[in-house]
GROMACS .gro file of C-alpha atoms in nm:
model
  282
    1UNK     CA    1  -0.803  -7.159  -1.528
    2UNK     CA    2  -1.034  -6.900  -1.692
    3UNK     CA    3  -1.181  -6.806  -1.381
    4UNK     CA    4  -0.852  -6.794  -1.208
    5UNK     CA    5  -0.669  -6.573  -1.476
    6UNK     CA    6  -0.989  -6.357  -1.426
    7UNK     CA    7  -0.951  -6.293  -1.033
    8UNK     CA    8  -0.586  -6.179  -1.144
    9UNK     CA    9  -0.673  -5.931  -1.350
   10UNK     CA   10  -0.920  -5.799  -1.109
   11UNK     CA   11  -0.699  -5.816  -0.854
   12UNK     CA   12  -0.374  -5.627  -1.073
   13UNK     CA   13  -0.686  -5.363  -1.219
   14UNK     CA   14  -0.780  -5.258  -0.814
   15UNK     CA   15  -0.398  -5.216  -0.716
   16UNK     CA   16  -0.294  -5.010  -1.035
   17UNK     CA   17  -0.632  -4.818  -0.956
   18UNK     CA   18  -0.518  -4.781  -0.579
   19UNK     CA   19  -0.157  -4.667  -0.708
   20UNK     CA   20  -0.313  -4.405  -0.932
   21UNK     CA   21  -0.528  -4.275  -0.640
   22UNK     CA   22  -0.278  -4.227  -0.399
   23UNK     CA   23  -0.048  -4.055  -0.692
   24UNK     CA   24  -0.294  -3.788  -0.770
   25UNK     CA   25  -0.361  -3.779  -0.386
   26UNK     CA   26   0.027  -3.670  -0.356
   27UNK     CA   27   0.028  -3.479  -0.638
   28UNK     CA   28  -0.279  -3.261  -0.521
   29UNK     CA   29  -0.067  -3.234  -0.190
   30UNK     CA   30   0.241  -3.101  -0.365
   31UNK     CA   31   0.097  -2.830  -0.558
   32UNK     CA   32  -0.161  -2.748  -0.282
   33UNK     CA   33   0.099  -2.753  -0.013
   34UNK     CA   34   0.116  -2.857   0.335
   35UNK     CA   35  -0.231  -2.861   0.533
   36UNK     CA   36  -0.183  -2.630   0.832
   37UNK     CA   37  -0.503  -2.756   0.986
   38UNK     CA   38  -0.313  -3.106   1.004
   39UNK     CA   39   0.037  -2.920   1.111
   40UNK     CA   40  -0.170  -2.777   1.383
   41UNK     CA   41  -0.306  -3.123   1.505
   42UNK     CA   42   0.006  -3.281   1.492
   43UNK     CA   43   0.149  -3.032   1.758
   44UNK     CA   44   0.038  -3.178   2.049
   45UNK     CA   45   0.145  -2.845   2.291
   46UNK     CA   46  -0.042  -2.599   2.411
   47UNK     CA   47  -0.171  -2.332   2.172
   48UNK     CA   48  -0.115  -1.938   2.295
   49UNK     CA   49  -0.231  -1.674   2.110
   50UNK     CA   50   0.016  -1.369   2.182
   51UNK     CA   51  -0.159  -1.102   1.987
   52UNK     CA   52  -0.521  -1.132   1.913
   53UNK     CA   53  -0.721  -0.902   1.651
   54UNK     CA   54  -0.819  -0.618   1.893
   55UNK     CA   55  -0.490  -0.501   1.951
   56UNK     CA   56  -0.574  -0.182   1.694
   57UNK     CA   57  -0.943  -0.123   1.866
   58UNK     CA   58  -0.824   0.160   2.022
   59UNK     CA   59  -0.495   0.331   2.129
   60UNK     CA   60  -0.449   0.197   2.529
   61UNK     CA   61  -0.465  -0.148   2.328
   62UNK     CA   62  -0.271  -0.049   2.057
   63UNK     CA   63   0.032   0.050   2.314
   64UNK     CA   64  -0.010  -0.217   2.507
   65UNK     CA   65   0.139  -0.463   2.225
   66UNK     CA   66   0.317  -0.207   1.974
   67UNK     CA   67   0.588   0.036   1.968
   68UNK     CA   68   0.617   0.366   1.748
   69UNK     CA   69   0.921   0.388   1.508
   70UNK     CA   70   1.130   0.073   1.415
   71UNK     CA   71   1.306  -0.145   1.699
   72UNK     CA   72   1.612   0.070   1.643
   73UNK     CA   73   1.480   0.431   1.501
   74UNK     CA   74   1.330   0.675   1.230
   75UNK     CA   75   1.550   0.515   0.945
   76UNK     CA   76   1.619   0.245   0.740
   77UNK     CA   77   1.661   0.158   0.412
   78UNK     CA   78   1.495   0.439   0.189
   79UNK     CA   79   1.350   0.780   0.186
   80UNK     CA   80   1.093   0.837   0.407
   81UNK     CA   81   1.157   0.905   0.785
   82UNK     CA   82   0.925   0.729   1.047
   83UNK     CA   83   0.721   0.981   1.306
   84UNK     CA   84   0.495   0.847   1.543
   85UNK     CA   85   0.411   0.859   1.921
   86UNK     CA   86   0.129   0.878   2.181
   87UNK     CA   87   0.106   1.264   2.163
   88UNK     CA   88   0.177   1.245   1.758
   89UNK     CA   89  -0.095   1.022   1.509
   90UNK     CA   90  -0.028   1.196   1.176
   91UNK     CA   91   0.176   0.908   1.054
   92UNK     CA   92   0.028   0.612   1.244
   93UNK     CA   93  -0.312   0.646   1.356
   94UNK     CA   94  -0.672   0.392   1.462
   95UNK     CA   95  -1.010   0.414   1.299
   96UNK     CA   96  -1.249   0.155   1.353
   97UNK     CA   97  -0.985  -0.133   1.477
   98UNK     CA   98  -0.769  -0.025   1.133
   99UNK     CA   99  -0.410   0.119   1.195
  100UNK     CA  100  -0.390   0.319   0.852
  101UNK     CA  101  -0.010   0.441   0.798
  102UNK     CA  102   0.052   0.760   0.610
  103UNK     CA  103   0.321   0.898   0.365
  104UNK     CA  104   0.361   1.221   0.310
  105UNK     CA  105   0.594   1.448   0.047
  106UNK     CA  106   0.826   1.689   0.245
  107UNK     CA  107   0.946   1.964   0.012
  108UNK     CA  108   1.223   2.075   0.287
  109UNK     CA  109   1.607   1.957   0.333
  110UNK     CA  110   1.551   1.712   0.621
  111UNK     CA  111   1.888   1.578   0.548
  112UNK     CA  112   2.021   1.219   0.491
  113UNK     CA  113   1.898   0.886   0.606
  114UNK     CA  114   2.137   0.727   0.930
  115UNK     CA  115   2.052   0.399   0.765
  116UNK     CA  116   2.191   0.468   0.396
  117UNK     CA  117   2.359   0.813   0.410
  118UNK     CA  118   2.372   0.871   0.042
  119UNK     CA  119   1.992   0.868   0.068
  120UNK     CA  120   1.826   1.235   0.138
  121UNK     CA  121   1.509   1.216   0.308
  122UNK     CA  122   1.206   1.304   0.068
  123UNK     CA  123   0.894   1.159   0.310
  124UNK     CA  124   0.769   1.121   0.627
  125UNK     CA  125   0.576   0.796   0.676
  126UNK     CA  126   0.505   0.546   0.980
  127UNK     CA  127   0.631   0.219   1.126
  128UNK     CA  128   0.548   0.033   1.418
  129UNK     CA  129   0.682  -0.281   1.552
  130UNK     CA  130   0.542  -0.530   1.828
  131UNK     CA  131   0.701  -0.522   2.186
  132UNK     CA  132   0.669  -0.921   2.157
  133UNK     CA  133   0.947  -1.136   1.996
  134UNK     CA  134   0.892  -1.413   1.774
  135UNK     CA  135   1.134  -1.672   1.922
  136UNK     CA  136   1.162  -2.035   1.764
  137UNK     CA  137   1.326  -2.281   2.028
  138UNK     CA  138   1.187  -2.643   2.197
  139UNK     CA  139   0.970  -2.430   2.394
  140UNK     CA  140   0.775  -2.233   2.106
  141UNK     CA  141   0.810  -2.506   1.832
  142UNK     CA  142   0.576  -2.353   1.606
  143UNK     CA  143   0.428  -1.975   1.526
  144UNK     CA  144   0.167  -1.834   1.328
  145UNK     CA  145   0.173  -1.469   1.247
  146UNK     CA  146  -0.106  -1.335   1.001
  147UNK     CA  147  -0.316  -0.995   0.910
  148UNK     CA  148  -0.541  -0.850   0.651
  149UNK     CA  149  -0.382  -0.546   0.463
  150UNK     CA  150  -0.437  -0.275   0.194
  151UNK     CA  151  -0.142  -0.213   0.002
  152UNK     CA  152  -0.003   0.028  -0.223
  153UNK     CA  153   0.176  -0.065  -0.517
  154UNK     CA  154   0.252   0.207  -0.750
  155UNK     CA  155   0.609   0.311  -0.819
  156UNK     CA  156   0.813   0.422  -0.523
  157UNK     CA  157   0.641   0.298  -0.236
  158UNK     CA  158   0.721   0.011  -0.043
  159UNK     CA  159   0.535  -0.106   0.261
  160UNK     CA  160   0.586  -0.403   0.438
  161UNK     CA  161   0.510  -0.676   0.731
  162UNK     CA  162   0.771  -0.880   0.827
  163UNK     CA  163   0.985  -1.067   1.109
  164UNK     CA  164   1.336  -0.954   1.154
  165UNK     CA  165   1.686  -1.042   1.386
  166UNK     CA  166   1.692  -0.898   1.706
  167UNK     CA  167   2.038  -0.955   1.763
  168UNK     CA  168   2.193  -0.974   1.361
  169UNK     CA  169   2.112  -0.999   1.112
  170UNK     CA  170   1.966  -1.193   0.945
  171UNK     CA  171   1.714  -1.364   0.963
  172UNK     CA  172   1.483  -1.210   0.770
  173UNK     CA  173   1.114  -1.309   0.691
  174UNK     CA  174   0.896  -1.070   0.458
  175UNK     CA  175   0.556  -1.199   0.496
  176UNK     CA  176   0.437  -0.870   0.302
  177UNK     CA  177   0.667  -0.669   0.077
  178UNK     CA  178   0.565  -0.447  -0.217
  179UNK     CA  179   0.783  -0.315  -0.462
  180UNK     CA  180   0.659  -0.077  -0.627
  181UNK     CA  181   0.434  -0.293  -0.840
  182UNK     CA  182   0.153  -0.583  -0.778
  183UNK     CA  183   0.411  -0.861  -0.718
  184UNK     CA  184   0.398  -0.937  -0.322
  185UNK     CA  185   0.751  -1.072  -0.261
  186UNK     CA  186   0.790  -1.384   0.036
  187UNK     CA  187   1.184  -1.334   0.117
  188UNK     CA  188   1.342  -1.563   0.401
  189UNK     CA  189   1.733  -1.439   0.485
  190UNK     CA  190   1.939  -1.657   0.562
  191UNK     CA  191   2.244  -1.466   0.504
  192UNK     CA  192   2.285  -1.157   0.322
  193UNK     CA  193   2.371  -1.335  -0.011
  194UNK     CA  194   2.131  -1.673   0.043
  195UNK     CA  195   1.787  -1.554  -0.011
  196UNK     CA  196   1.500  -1.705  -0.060
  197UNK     CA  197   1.186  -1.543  -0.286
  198UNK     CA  198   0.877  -1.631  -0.416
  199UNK     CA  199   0.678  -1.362  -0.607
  200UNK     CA  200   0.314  -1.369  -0.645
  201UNK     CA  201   0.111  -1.178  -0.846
  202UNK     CA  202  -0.180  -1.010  -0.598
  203UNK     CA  203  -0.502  -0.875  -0.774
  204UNK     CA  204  -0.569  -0.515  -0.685
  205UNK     CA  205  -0.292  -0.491  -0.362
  206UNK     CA  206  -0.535  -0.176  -0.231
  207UNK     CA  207  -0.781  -0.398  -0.183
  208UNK     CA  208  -0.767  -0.620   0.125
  209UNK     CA  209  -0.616  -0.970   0.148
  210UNK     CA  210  -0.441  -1.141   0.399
  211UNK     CA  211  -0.083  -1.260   0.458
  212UNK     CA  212   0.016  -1.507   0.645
  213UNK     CA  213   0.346  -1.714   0.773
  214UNK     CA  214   0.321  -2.023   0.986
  215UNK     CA  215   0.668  -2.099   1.081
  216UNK     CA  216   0.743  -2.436   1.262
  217UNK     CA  217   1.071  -2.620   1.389
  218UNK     CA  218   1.188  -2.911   1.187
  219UNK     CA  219   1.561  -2.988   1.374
  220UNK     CA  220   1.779  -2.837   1.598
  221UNK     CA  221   1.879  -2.543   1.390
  222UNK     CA  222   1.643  -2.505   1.121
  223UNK     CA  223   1.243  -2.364   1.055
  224UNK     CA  224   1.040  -2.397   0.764
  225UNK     CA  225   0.801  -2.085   0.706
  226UNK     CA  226   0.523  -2.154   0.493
  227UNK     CA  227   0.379  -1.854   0.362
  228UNK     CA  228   0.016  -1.797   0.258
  229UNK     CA  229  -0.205  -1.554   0.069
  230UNK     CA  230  -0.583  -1.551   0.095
  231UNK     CA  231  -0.567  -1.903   0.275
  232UNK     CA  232  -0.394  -2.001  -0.026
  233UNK     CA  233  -0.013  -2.217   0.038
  234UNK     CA  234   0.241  -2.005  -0.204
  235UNK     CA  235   0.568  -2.142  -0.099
  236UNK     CA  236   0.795  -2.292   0.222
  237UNK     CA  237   1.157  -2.192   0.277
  238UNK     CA  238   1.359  -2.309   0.527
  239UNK     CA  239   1.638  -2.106   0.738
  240UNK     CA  240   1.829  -2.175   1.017
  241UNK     CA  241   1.646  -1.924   1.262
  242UNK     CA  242   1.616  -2.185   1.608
  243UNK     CA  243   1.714  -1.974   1.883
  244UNK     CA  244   1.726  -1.615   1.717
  245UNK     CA  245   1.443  -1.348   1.820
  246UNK     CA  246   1.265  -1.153   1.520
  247UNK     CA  247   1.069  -0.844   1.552
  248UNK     CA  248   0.716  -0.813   1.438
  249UNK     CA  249   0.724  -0.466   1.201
  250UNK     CA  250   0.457  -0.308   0.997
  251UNK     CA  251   0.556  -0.011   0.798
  252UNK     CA  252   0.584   0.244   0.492
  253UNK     CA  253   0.907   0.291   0.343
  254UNK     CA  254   0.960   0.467   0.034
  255UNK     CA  255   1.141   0.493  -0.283
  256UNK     CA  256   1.483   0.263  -0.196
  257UNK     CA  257   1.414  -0.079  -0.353
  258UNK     CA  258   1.080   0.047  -0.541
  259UNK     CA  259   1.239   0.332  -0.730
  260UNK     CA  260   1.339   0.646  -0.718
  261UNK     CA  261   1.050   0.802  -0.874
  262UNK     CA  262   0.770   0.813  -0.571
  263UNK     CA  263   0.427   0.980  -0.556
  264UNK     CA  264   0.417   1.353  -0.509
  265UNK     CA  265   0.091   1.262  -0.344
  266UNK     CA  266  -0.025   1.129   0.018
  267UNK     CA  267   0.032   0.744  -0.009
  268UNK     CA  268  -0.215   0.503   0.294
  269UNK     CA  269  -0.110   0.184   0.398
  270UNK     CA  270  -0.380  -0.020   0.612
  271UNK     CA  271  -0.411  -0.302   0.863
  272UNK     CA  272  -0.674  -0.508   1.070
  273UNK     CA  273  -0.737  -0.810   1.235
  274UNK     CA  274  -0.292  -0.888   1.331
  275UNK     CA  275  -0.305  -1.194   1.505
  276UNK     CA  276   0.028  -1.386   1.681
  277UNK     CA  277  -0.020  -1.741   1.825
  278UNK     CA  278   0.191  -2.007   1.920
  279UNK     CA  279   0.243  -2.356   2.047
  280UNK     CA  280   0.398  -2.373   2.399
  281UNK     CA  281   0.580  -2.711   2.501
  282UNK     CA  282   0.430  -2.838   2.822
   0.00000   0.00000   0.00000
């Protein structure tokens, strides 16, 4: 009986040990987050990459894959106005595969932004947005869109890389968005009013890190985006953006949502090594 009683409690000790492993196992897994190494493996498709890291080596690759301006113009949302073209690099230019984008104080009446037309136009700054779409559907089930960035963060200026509708919006994905402080904000738009955001602190924004969003179909209707900083999972939100093309835009928008109180001095926003993949169904 002794020796019986004594295999029991061996044998209850090893599963109670076994339950406690795989506990701290999932708990690791919760506050680490998802694996994306594992998400990868698990999609079985085809892998594409759409924009690799040279597209800022020089300027015939850079217009081969970007656009000047935003998808729809000079404007949107605060005070600086967007210039930018093959024949004009003040406010967009390439050094060393880096694409650094410049703000600059105008002290003219350049009248009101067409986006917000109480807003006068204090800056001129630079955007530029990819000619390819992000598009989640069963034929692109999952996307990975990344790059390494020097940000500003003092009061008034407020750049930003992120995915946006196409056709209406939203959606809305900021993978990148500084408000005029060191808190990097990860929005996903569902609808105006159902947002969304997790704010991370980001040591020294001027310095560079990279952002990252892997975005992946889980139904019919509905992605999550996982969002990472320095390799590190910060957060997944899900929206219902199957079927609905984004644009790819990096710019430098000022004042608006990051005060109203913006440098008097030139403001740089930088960017290297943008990469794009996907999975393609076969």
């Amino acid at each position: 009986m002794k020796h019986r009683n004594l295999r029991l409690c061996l044998a209850l000790t090893a599963l109670v040990f076994l339950f406690s492993c795989k506990k701290d196992a999932a708990q690791k897994r919760a506050k680490s987050g998802p694996d994306p190494t594992e998400k990868e493996k698990r999609a079985a498709d085809t892998w594409q990459t759409v924009i690799d890291n040279s597209s800022f080596a020089d300027y015939t690759a850079f217009e081969a894959q970007w656009n000047y301006l935003y998808p729809w113009g000079a404007d949107h949302n605060g005070t600086a106005r967007m210039y930018g073209s093959p024949t004009d690099h003040n406010h967009v230019s390439l050094t060393n595969g880096e694409l650094t984008l410049l703000a600059t104080r105008i002290n003219w009446d350049e009248g009101v932004s067409s986006s917000v037309p109480h807003l006068p136009i204090r800056y001129h700054s630079g955007a530029i947005h990819a000619k390819h779409q992000v598009l989640i559907n069963d034929q692109y089930p999952n996307y990975e869109v990344k790059g390494d960035f020097q940000a500003p963060s003092s009061p008034g200026t407020w750049p930003a890389f992120w995915l946006t509708a196409v056709n209406s919006w939203p959606p809305e994905s900021d993978i990148l968005e500084f408000k005029g402080d060191t808190q990097n904000w990860f929005n996903t738009f569902r609808t105006p009013s159902d947002v969304s955001s997790t704010l991370v602190n980001v040591p020294s924004p001027g310095n560079w890190h990279t952002y990252r969003a892997w975005i992946t179909k889980v139904n019919a209707t509905e992605v999550d985006i996982h969002y990472y900083l320095d390799g590190v999972w910060k957060a997944v939100h899900r929206g219902n953006f199957v079927g609905k093309p984004m644009w790819i835009i990096i710019n430098l928008q000022m004042e608006g949502s990051s005060g109203s109180n913006g440098p008097t001095t030139n403001t740089y926003y930088k960017a290297k090594n943008i990469y794009v993949g996907r999975t393609a169904a076969g």
